[in-house]
Protein backbone atom coordinates (compact mmCIF):
# COMPACT_ATOMS: atom_id res chain seq x y z
CA MET A 1 125.66 -48.28 -154.31
CA THR A 2 124.06 -48.87 -150.90
CA LYS A 3 123.95 -52.54 -149.89
CA ARG A 4 120.71 -54.00 -148.58
CA VAL A 5 120.13 -56.94 -146.22
CA LEU A 6 117.01 -58.63 -144.92
CA PHE A 7 116.58 -60.39 -141.53
CA LEU A 8 114.04 -63.24 -141.58
CA SER A 9 113.01 -65.18 -138.46
CA ASN A 10 110.05 -67.21 -137.21
CA GLY A 11 109.43 -67.15 -133.44
CA HIS A 12 110.09 -65.24 -130.22
CA GLY A 13 113.54 -66.71 -129.57
CA GLU A 14 114.43 -66.55 -133.29
CA ASP A 15 113.42 -62.87 -133.47
CA LEU A 16 115.46 -62.08 -130.39
CA ASN A 17 118.56 -63.68 -131.72
CA ALA A 18 118.23 -62.19 -135.17
CA SER A 19 117.47 -58.70 -133.79
CA LEU A 20 120.54 -58.83 -131.66
CA VAL A 21 122.68 -59.67 -134.66
CA LEU A 22 120.89 -56.87 -136.57
CA LYS A 23 121.61 -54.38 -133.78
CA ALA A 24 125.34 -55.34 -133.65
CA PHE A 25 125.46 -55.17 -137.43
CA GLN A 26 123.94 -51.73 -137.61
CA GLN A 27 126.25 -50.38 -134.92
CA LYS A 28 129.33 -51.44 -136.90
CA TYR A 29 128.05 -51.07 -140.44
CA PRO A 30 125.53 -48.21 -140.40
CA GLU A 31 125.92 -47.57 -144.13
CA VAL A 32 124.04 -50.81 -144.95
CA GLU A 33 120.24 -50.64 -145.40
CA VAL A 34 118.49 -53.22 -143.21
CA ALA A 35 114.91 -54.52 -143.11
CA ALA A 36 113.19 -57.32 -141.27
CA LEU A 37 110.43 -59.93 -141.72
CA PRO A 38 109.20 -61.64 -138.57
CA ILE A 39 107.13 -64.58 -139.77
CA VAL A 40 105.52 -65.48 -136.43
CA GLY A 41 103.98 -62.88 -134.10
CA GLU A 42 104.35 -59.09 -134.20
CA GLY A 43 108.12 -58.95 -134.33
CA ASN A 44 108.49 -56.67 -131.31
CA ALA A 45 112.18 -57.39 -131.01
CA TYR A 46 112.65 -55.71 -134.42
CA ARG A 47 110.16 -52.97 -133.69
CA ARG A 48 112.14 -51.95 -130.58
CA LEU A 49 115.08 -51.30 -132.90
CA ASP A 50 112.84 -49.28 -135.31
CA ALA A 51 113.84 -51.76 -138.06
CA PRO A 52 111.59 -51.45 -141.13
CA ILE A 53 109.26 -54.47 -141.38
CA ILE A 54 108.43 -55.33 -144.98
CA ALA A 55 105.23 -57.42 -144.59
CA PRO A 56 102.14 -57.76 -142.43
CA THR A 57 102.55 -59.48 -139.07
CA ARG A 58 100.00 -61.06 -136.76
CA SER A 59 99.94 -63.02 -133.54
CA LEU A 60 98.20 -66.35 -134.12
CA PRO A 61 96.62 -68.64 -131.50
CA SER A 62 99.45 -71.18 -131.39
CA GLY A 63 102.11 -68.54 -130.78
CA GLY A 64 104.29 -70.45 -133.25
CA PHE A 65 104.17 -73.72 -131.23
CA VAL A 66 102.12 -75.77 -133.70
CA TYR A 67 104.65 -78.63 -133.39
CA MET A 68 103.66 -79.00 -129.71
CA ASP A 69 99.95 -79.53 -130.52
CA ASN A 70 98.80 -80.12 -134.07
CA ARG A 71 95.28 -78.97 -133.10
CA LYS A 72 96.64 -75.48 -132.83
CA LEU A 73 97.32 -75.52 -136.61
CA LEU A 74 93.53 -75.54 -137.22
CA SER A 75 93.15 -72.45 -135.04
CA ASP A 76 95.95 -70.76 -136.94
CA LEU A 77 94.42 -71.61 -140.32
CA ARG A 78 91.06 -70.20 -139.20
CA SER A 79 92.89 -67.02 -138.08
CA GLY A 80 94.32 -66.50 -141.58
CA LEU A 81 97.69 -68.31 -141.53
CA LEU A 82 97.73 -69.19 -145.24
CA GLY A 83 96.88 -65.68 -146.41
CA LEU A 84 99.39 -64.13 -144.01
CA THR A 85 102.12 -66.54 -145.14
CA TRP A 86 101.41 -65.84 -148.82
CA GLN A 87 101.69 -62.08 -148.22
CA GLN A 88 104.99 -62.53 -146.41
CA ILE A 89 106.46 -64.74 -149.14
CA GLN A 90 105.49 -62.19 -151.82
CA ALA A 91 106.98 -59.36 -149.81
CA ALA A 92 110.22 -61.28 -149.27
CA ARG A 93 110.49 -62.12 -153.00
CA ALA A 94 109.86 -58.44 -153.94
CA TYR A 95 112.55 -57.21 -151.47
CA GLY A 96 114.95 -59.97 -152.56
CA ARG A 97 115.16 -58.52 -156.09
CA THR A 98 117.26 -55.64 -154.74
CA CYS A 99 118.73 -57.38 -151.67
CA ASP A 100 122.36 -58.35 -151.43
CA LEU A 101 122.19 -60.92 -148.61
CA ILE A 102 119.53 -62.41 -146.29
CA PHE A 103 119.97 -63.52 -142.69
CA ALA A 104 117.53 -66.38 -142.05
CA ALA A 105 117.10 -67.42 -138.41
CA GLY A 106 114.98 -70.44 -137.43
CA ASP A 107 113.88 -73.64 -139.06
CA ILE A 108 112.82 -74.70 -142.54
CA VAL A 109 110.27 -71.83 -142.94
CA PRO A 110 112.65 -68.84 -143.06
CA LEU A 111 115.22 -70.90 -144.98
CA ALA A 112 112.65 -71.82 -147.57
CA ILE A 113 111.43 -68.23 -147.93
CA ALA A 114 115.06 -67.07 -148.30
CA ARG A 115 115.62 -69.73 -150.98
CA LEU A 116 112.47 -68.57 -152.84
CA THR A 117 113.81 -65.03 -153.12
CA GLY A 118 116.71 -66.19 -155.28
CA CYS A 119 119.02 -64.04 -153.08
CA PRO A 120 122.09 -65.44 -151.33
CA TYR A 121 121.45 -66.08 -147.61
CA ALA A 122 123.13 -66.88 -144.31
CA ALA A 123 121.37 -69.44 -142.19
CA PHE A 124 121.20 -69.33 -138.40
CA ILE A 125 119.61 -72.67 -137.35
CA VAL A 126 118.96 -71.42 -133.87
CA SER A 127 115.95 -73.70 -133.29
CA SER A 128 118.03 -76.84 -134.02
CA SER A 129 120.86 -78.55 -132.16
CA SER A 130 122.66 -81.86 -132.39
CA TYR A 131 122.33 -82.11 -128.62
CA TYR A 132 118.62 -83.14 -129.06
CA GLU A 133 119.54 -86.48 -130.63
CA ASN A 134 123.35 -86.47 -130.08
CA ARG A 135 123.73 -86.23 -133.85
CA VAL A 136 122.57 -84.08 -136.83
CA SER A 137 118.82 -84.59 -136.97
CA LEU A 138 117.46 -82.17 -139.51
CA PRO A 139 114.61 -82.75 -142.00
CA PHE A 140 115.68 -83.65 -145.51
CA LEU A 141 114.41 -80.39 -147.01
CA THR A 142 116.23 -78.39 -144.33
CA MET A 143 119.46 -80.17 -145.24
CA GLN A 144 118.93 -79.41 -148.91
CA LEU A 145 118.39 -75.75 -148.09
CA LEU A 146 121.60 -75.69 -146.08
CA ARG A 147 123.52 -77.39 -148.92
CA SER A 148 122.14 -74.96 -151.53
CA ARG A 149 124.66 -72.78 -153.28
CA GLN A 150 122.49 -69.79 -152.29
CA CYS A 151 123.34 -70.56 -148.65
CA GLN A 152 126.65 -68.89 -148.10
CA VAL A 153 127.33 -69.63 -144.44
CA ILE A 154 125.61 -71.54 -141.61
CA PHE A 155 125.62 -70.33 -138.01
CA THR A 156 124.78 -72.87 -135.30
CA ARG A 157 123.60 -72.25 -131.74
CA ASP A 158 126.39 -74.42 -130.20
CA ALA A 159 129.81 -75.73 -131.12
CA PHE A 160 128.67 -79.41 -131.08
CA SER A 161 126.15 -78.81 -133.87
CA ALA A 162 128.77 -77.09 -136.10
CA GLN A 163 131.13 -79.96 -135.54
CA GLN A 164 128.43 -82.51 -136.47
CA LEU A 165 127.56 -80.62 -139.68
CA ASN A 166 131.22 -80.34 -140.63
CA GLN A 167 131.51 -84.14 -140.20
CA ARG A 168 128.56 -84.50 -142.64
CA GLY A 169 130.57 -82.57 -145.25
CA ILE A 170 128.99 -79.14 -144.69
CA SER A 171 132.16 -77.12 -144.15
CA LYS A 172 130.38 -73.74 -144.21
CA ALA A 173 128.79 -74.43 -140.78
CA LEU A 174 130.40 -72.68 -137.82
CA PHE A 175 129.68 -71.59 -134.24
CA ALA A 176 130.31 -67.88 -133.56
CA GLY A 177 128.36 -67.59 -130.29
CA TYR A 178 124.79 -67.48 -129.06
CA PRO A 179 123.34 -63.91 -129.17
CA ILE A 180 120.86 -64.29 -126.30
CA MET A 181 123.72 -64.21 -123.84
CA ASP A 182 124.42 -60.58 -124.86
CA VAL A 183 121.28 -59.18 -123.16
CA LEU A 184 122.13 -60.21 -119.60
CA GLU A 185 123.83 -57.07 -118.28
CA PRO A 186 122.38 -56.41 -114.80
CA THR A 187 120.05 -53.38 -114.73
CA GLY A 188 121.38 -52.22 -111.36
CA LYS A 189 117.92 -52.45 -109.85
CA ASN A 190 117.99 -53.10 -106.11
CA LEU A 191 116.10 -56.30 -105.44
CA GLY A 192 116.30 -55.89 -101.70
CA LEU A 193 117.99 -59.24 -101.26
CA VAL A 194 119.29 -60.43 -97.95
CA PRO A 195 122.90 -61.75 -98.25
CA GLN A 196 123.48 -65.43 -97.50
CA LEU A 197 119.83 -66.37 -97.99
CA PRO A 198 119.02 -68.68 -100.93
CA THR A 199 117.52 -66.72 -103.85
CA ILE A 200 115.15 -68.54 -106.20
CA ALA A 201 114.08 -67.04 -109.55
CA LEU A 202 110.60 -67.80 -110.89
CA LEU A 203 110.14 -67.70 -114.68
CA PRO A 204 106.50 -68.23 -115.78
CA GLY A 205 107.06 -67.43 -119.48
CA SER A 206 105.96 -64.45 -121.52
CA ARG A 207 102.77 -65.26 -123.40
CA LEU A 208 99.39 -64.57 -121.78
CA PRO A 209 97.19 -66.26 -120.70
CA GLU A 210 99.63 -69.21 -120.33
CA SER A 211 102.13 -67.21 -118.30
CA ALA A 212 99.41 -66.24 -115.82
CA ARG A 213 98.42 -69.88 -115.32
CA ASN A 214 102.09 -70.78 -114.91
CA LEU A 215 102.59 -68.08 -112.33
CA GLY A 216 99.70 -69.49 -110.34
CA LEU A 217 101.44 -72.84 -110.23
CA LEU A 218 104.75 -71.22 -109.24
CA LEU A 219 103.06 -69.41 -106.33
CA ASP A 220 101.63 -72.71 -105.15
CA LEU A 221 105.10 -74.16 -105.39
CA ALA A 222 106.60 -71.24 -103.49
CA ILE A 223 104.41 -72.15 -100.51
CA GLU A 224 105.65 -75.72 -100.56
CA ILE A 225 109.28 -74.52 -100.80
CA PHE A 226 108.77 -72.17 -97.77
CA ARG A 227 107.40 -75.17 -95.87
CA GLU A 228 110.32 -77.38 -96.94
CA PHE A 229 112.96 -74.86 -95.93
CA ALA A 230 111.30 -73.84 -92.61
CA PRO A 231 112.37 -72.58 -90.20
CA HIS A 232 115.12 -71.17 -92.47
CA PRO A 233 113.97 -68.42 -94.83
CA VAL A 234 114.29 -68.36 -98.65
CA GLN A 235 113.69 -65.42 -100.98
CA PHE A 236 111.82 -65.47 -104.28
CA GLN A 237 112.18 -63.12 -107.24
CA ALA A 238 109.73 -63.47 -110.15
CA ALA A 239 110.79 -62.19 -113.55
CA LEU A 240 107.57 -61.19 -115.40
CA THR A 241 106.94 -59.51 -118.72
CA PRO A 242 105.24 -56.08 -118.62
CA ASN A 243 101.94 -57.53 -119.89
CA MET A 244 101.56 -59.33 -116.53
CA MET A 245 101.73 -56.04 -114.59
CA LEU A 246 99.54 -53.86 -116.83
CA PRO A 247 95.74 -53.52 -116.84
CA GLN A 248 94.14 -55.65 -119.54
CA LEU A 249 91.33 -54.93 -121.99
CA GLY A 250 88.35 -57.19 -121.19
CA GLY A 251 84.71 -57.76 -121.94
CA GLU A 252 82.72 -56.98 -125.06
CA SER A 253 83.17 -53.24 -124.50
CA ASN A 254 86.95 -53.63 -124.40
CA ARG A 255 86.89 -51.74 -121.17
CA VAL A 256 90.12 -51.71 -119.10
CA GLU A 257 89.99 -54.13 -116.23
CA ALA A 258 90.93 -52.70 -112.87
CA CYS A 259 93.21 -55.53 -111.96
CA THR A 260 96.40 -56.61 -113.68
CA PRO A 261 96.92 -60.31 -114.51
CA LEU A 262 99.43 -60.41 -111.61
CA GLN A 263 96.86 -59.07 -109.15
CA THR A 264 94.21 -61.51 -110.45
CA VAL A 265 96.51 -64.50 -110.06
CA ALA A 266 97.60 -63.40 -106.61
CA LEU A 267 93.94 -63.05 -105.47
CA GLN A 268 92.99 -66.45 -106.89
CA LYS A 269 95.92 -68.13 -105.07
CA GLY A 270 95.41 -66.52 -101.70
CA TRP A 271 98.22 -63.97 -101.85
CA GLN A 272 97.91 -60.31 -100.96
CA TYR A 273 99.09 -57.88 -103.65
CA GLN A 274 101.11 -55.07 -102.09
CA GLU A 275 102.84 -52.15 -103.75
CA ASN A 276 105.57 -52.47 -106.34
CA GLY A 277 104.76 -56.07 -107.27
CA ARG A 278 105.25 -57.53 -103.75
CA LEU A 279 103.09 -60.56 -102.94
CA TYR A 280 102.47 -61.63 -99.39
CA HIS A 281 100.97 -64.90 -98.10
CA ALA A 282 99.85 -64.27 -94.53
CA GLN A 283 99.37 -67.91 -93.54
CA GLN A 284 102.96 -68.88 -94.41
CA ASP A 285 104.46 -65.41 -93.81
CA ALA A 286 105.84 -65.76 -97.32
CA ILE A 287 106.92 -63.08 -99.82
CA VAL A 288 107.41 -63.22 -103.54
CA ASN A 289 108.82 -60.05 -105.26
CA CYS A 290 107.67 -59.58 -108.85
CA HIS A 291 109.42 -57.42 -111.37
CA CYS A 292 109.02 -56.65 -115.09
CA ASP A 293 112.24 -54.64 -115.43
CA ALA A 294 114.92 -56.73 -113.77
CA PHE A 295 115.15 -60.04 -115.64
CA ALA A 296 118.95 -59.99 -116.10
CA THR A 297 119.56 -58.88 -112.53
CA ILE A 298 117.23 -61.64 -111.17
CA LEU A 299 119.06 -64.32 -113.15
CA GLN A 300 122.49 -63.02 -112.15
CA LYS A 301 121.62 -62.93 -108.46
CA SER A 302 119.69 -66.22 -108.24
CA ASP A 303 121.03 -69.44 -106.81
CA LEU A 304 118.44 -71.58 -108.57
CA VAL A 305 115.77 -71.02 -111.22
CA ILE A 306 112.36 -72.57 -111.51
CA GLY A 307 111.45 -72.18 -115.13
CA MET A 308 108.40 -72.60 -117.34
CA ALA A 309 109.88 -70.80 -120.33
CA GLY A 310 112.10 -71.39 -123.34
CA THR A 311 114.73 -68.75 -124.09
CA ALA A 312 114.82 -67.50 -120.48
CA VAL A 313 115.75 -71.04 -119.27
CA GLU A 314 118.49 -71.22 -121.86
CA GLN A 315 119.91 -67.96 -120.61
CA ALA A 316 119.77 -69.19 -117.02
CA VAL A 317 121.74 -72.29 -118.01
CA GLY A 318 124.25 -70.17 -119.84
CA LEU A 319 124.88 -68.30 -116.63
CA GLY A 320 125.61 -71.55 -114.87
CA LYS A 321 122.37 -71.75 -112.91
CA PRO A 322 120.62 -75.01 -111.97
CA VAL A 323 117.06 -75.08 -113.42
CA ILE A 324 114.08 -77.07 -112.21
CA GLN A 325 111.03 -77.28 -114.51
CA ILE A 326 107.43 -78.10 -113.64
CA ILE A 327 104.84 -78.83 -116.24
CA GLY A 328 101.99 -76.51 -117.20
CA GLU A 329 98.91 -76.82 -119.37
CA GLY A 330 100.56 -75.29 -122.44
CA PRO A 331 100.33 -74.58 -125.28
CA GLN A 332 104.10 -73.95 -125.04
CA PHE A 333 105.32 -75.37 -121.80
CA THR A 334 104.14 -78.99 -121.93
CA TYR A 335 106.16 -82.07 -120.91
CA ARG A 336 107.13 -82.51 -124.59
CA PHE A 337 108.73 -79.05 -124.59
CA ALA A 338 110.36 -79.49 -121.18
CA GLU A 339 111.81 -82.87 -122.09
CA ALA A 340 113.28 -81.51 -125.31
CA GLN A 341 114.76 -78.66 -123.33
CA MET A 342 116.49 -81.12 -120.97
CA ARG A 343 118.08 -82.89 -123.93
CA LEU A 344 119.21 -79.55 -125.35
CA LEU A 345 120.61 -78.10 -122.15
CA GLY A 346 121.90 -81.17 -120.45
CA ARG A 347 122.46 -81.78 -116.78
CA SER A 348 121.71 -78.23 -115.65
CA VAL A 349 117.95 -78.86 -116.16
CA GLN A 350 115.72 -81.17 -114.09
CA THR A 351 111.97 -81.71 -114.73
CA ILE A 352 109.50 -82.95 -112.14
CA GLY A 353 106.48 -84.82 -113.48
CA LYS A 354 105.19 -85.57 -116.96
CA THR A 355 101.71 -84.05 -116.80
CA PRO A 356 100.42 -80.65 -115.56
CA ALA A 357 101.83 -80.33 -112.06
CA THR A 358 99.75 -81.86 -109.26
CA PHE A 359 100.01 -81.04 -105.57
CA GLN A 360 102.25 -84.11 -105.10
CA ASP A 361 104.54 -82.82 -107.90
CA LEU A 362 104.90 -79.51 -106.08
CA ILE A 363 105.88 -81.22 -102.86
CA GLU A 364 108.44 -83.31 -104.75
CA THR A 365 109.71 -80.21 -106.48
CA ALA A 366 110.24 -78.40 -103.16
CA ILE A 367 112.23 -81.36 -101.88
CA GLN A 368 114.38 -81.37 -104.98
CA VAL A 369 114.98 -77.60 -104.75
CA LYS A 370 116.44 -78.06 -101.27
CA ARG A 371 118.46 -81.10 -102.29
CA THR A 372 119.91 -79.27 -105.39
CA LEU A 373 120.95 -76.22 -103.44
CA GLY A 374 122.76 -78.46 -100.98
CA ASN A 375 124.79 -80.28 -103.70
CA ALA A 376 127.94 -78.22 -104.14
CA GLU A 377 129.46 -80.64 -106.68
CA TYR A 378 126.37 -80.46 -108.87
CA LEU A 379 126.25 -76.67 -108.72
CA GLN A 380 129.83 -76.53 -109.97
CA GLN A 381 128.91 -78.90 -112.80
CA CYS A 382 126.12 -76.57 -113.88
CA ILE A 383 128.63 -73.72 -114.37
CA GLN A 384 130.76 -75.88 -116.72
CA ASN A 385 127.73 -77.29 -118.50
CA GLY A 386 126.44 -73.77 -119.23
CA LEU A 387 129.65 -72.84 -120.99
CA GLU A 388 129.52 -75.96 -123.09
CA ARG A 389 125.82 -75.91 -124.00
CA VAL A 390 125.25 -72.16 -124.41
CA GLY A 391 128.52 -70.32 -124.34
CA ASP A 392 129.88 -66.91 -123.42
CA PRO A 393 128.56 -63.47 -124.35
CA GLY A 394 129.75 -61.82 -127.57
CA GLY A 395 127.95 -63.93 -130.13
CA SER A 396 125.94 -61.05 -131.68
CA ALA A 397 129.04 -59.08 -132.75
CA GLN A 398 130.92 -62.13 -133.93
CA ILE A 399 127.99 -63.28 -136.07
CA ALA A 400 127.45 -59.75 -137.40
CA ASP A 401 131.16 -59.55 -138.42
CA ARG A 402 131.06 -62.89 -140.22
CA PHE A 403 127.84 -61.85 -141.93
CA ALA A 404 129.44 -58.61 -143.05
CA ARG A 405 132.43 -60.54 -144.36
CA GLN A 406 130.06 -62.58 -146.49
CA LEU A 407 128.56 -59.34 -147.73
CA GLY A 408 132.02 -58.18 -148.70
CA ILE A 409 132.29 -55.17 -146.39
CA ALA A 410 134.51 -56.56 -143.58
């Protein structure tokens, strides 16, 4: 009889990690029937794999970051959060009647839904780490869900968290790798880099309109960095999502606007938009090259990353890159988020300011960029820190194999 598994997750990073495990699992065990339930957002990571999605999905105003601003919860409730969640729970319970094992990635929400199905489950607590508080710091209900007999195995996002859970008597917790490091193979795209010149990556995030506002701040910062490094040149590569470089629907008629978000931001900030995503600032003779198809290559080739993102910053740290964060307006990339990310990722990450970045913050950041790139000892520490906090590639296949073993097919 064909075995069936369900992948549950609640958030962009959670979807990415779970989908990578799903992909590795399908490649090695194609005889198993798989399905997915993304609880937050549209679940595009699963859709790109053509994985069947068993319940309705919807993008809500908070983007899943309710914990960053409780006011966003009201917006989500007005947009149908309760009805959507009820439909998803019912779909999971129905699928669970004929399911052999569930892979639940995220926090208490997917774990609770997995528990409600009555089906055995594997937990990947990818949104939690003992690095945040230097100890296990999980809500009481989450710990109960992890201790449940239904929970067969617990995957953690780092070795330290597994060790801490083991010390609390939860022996089924283990670290088998962090899947997000498996999607960083360079694309081979020629970035046109000049050897020996410092290369700085700009990561504004992925969710519009926040990512557009973040990019505007990063372009202002690029000007200050050019001034700080003068007369010596520096090169910038911005890693954008496709939605930044595609025309948008706008207005009551839903007509297609002529400008892309990238072109709009460039115009507002005094940059000329040239072909192929190249931005030019005439007054400073400055260039920023923007790409939506070279994220891994940009990270690999960069000497330093300026990040206003979540998962992408984790990947940069995993590659041993120093990261400097500046604060945006949110809803995701606020100081609260940035500060938590510093605790999670350790010495590789520095944050300038505690409020949305001011002109003085940008000047201070430019100075810190130059200081960081000149600190050879610190740059070496970032490489070691990345291995400890994030780990090597290969996690997707290792987790998939352990999941298959729990299913009884490996």
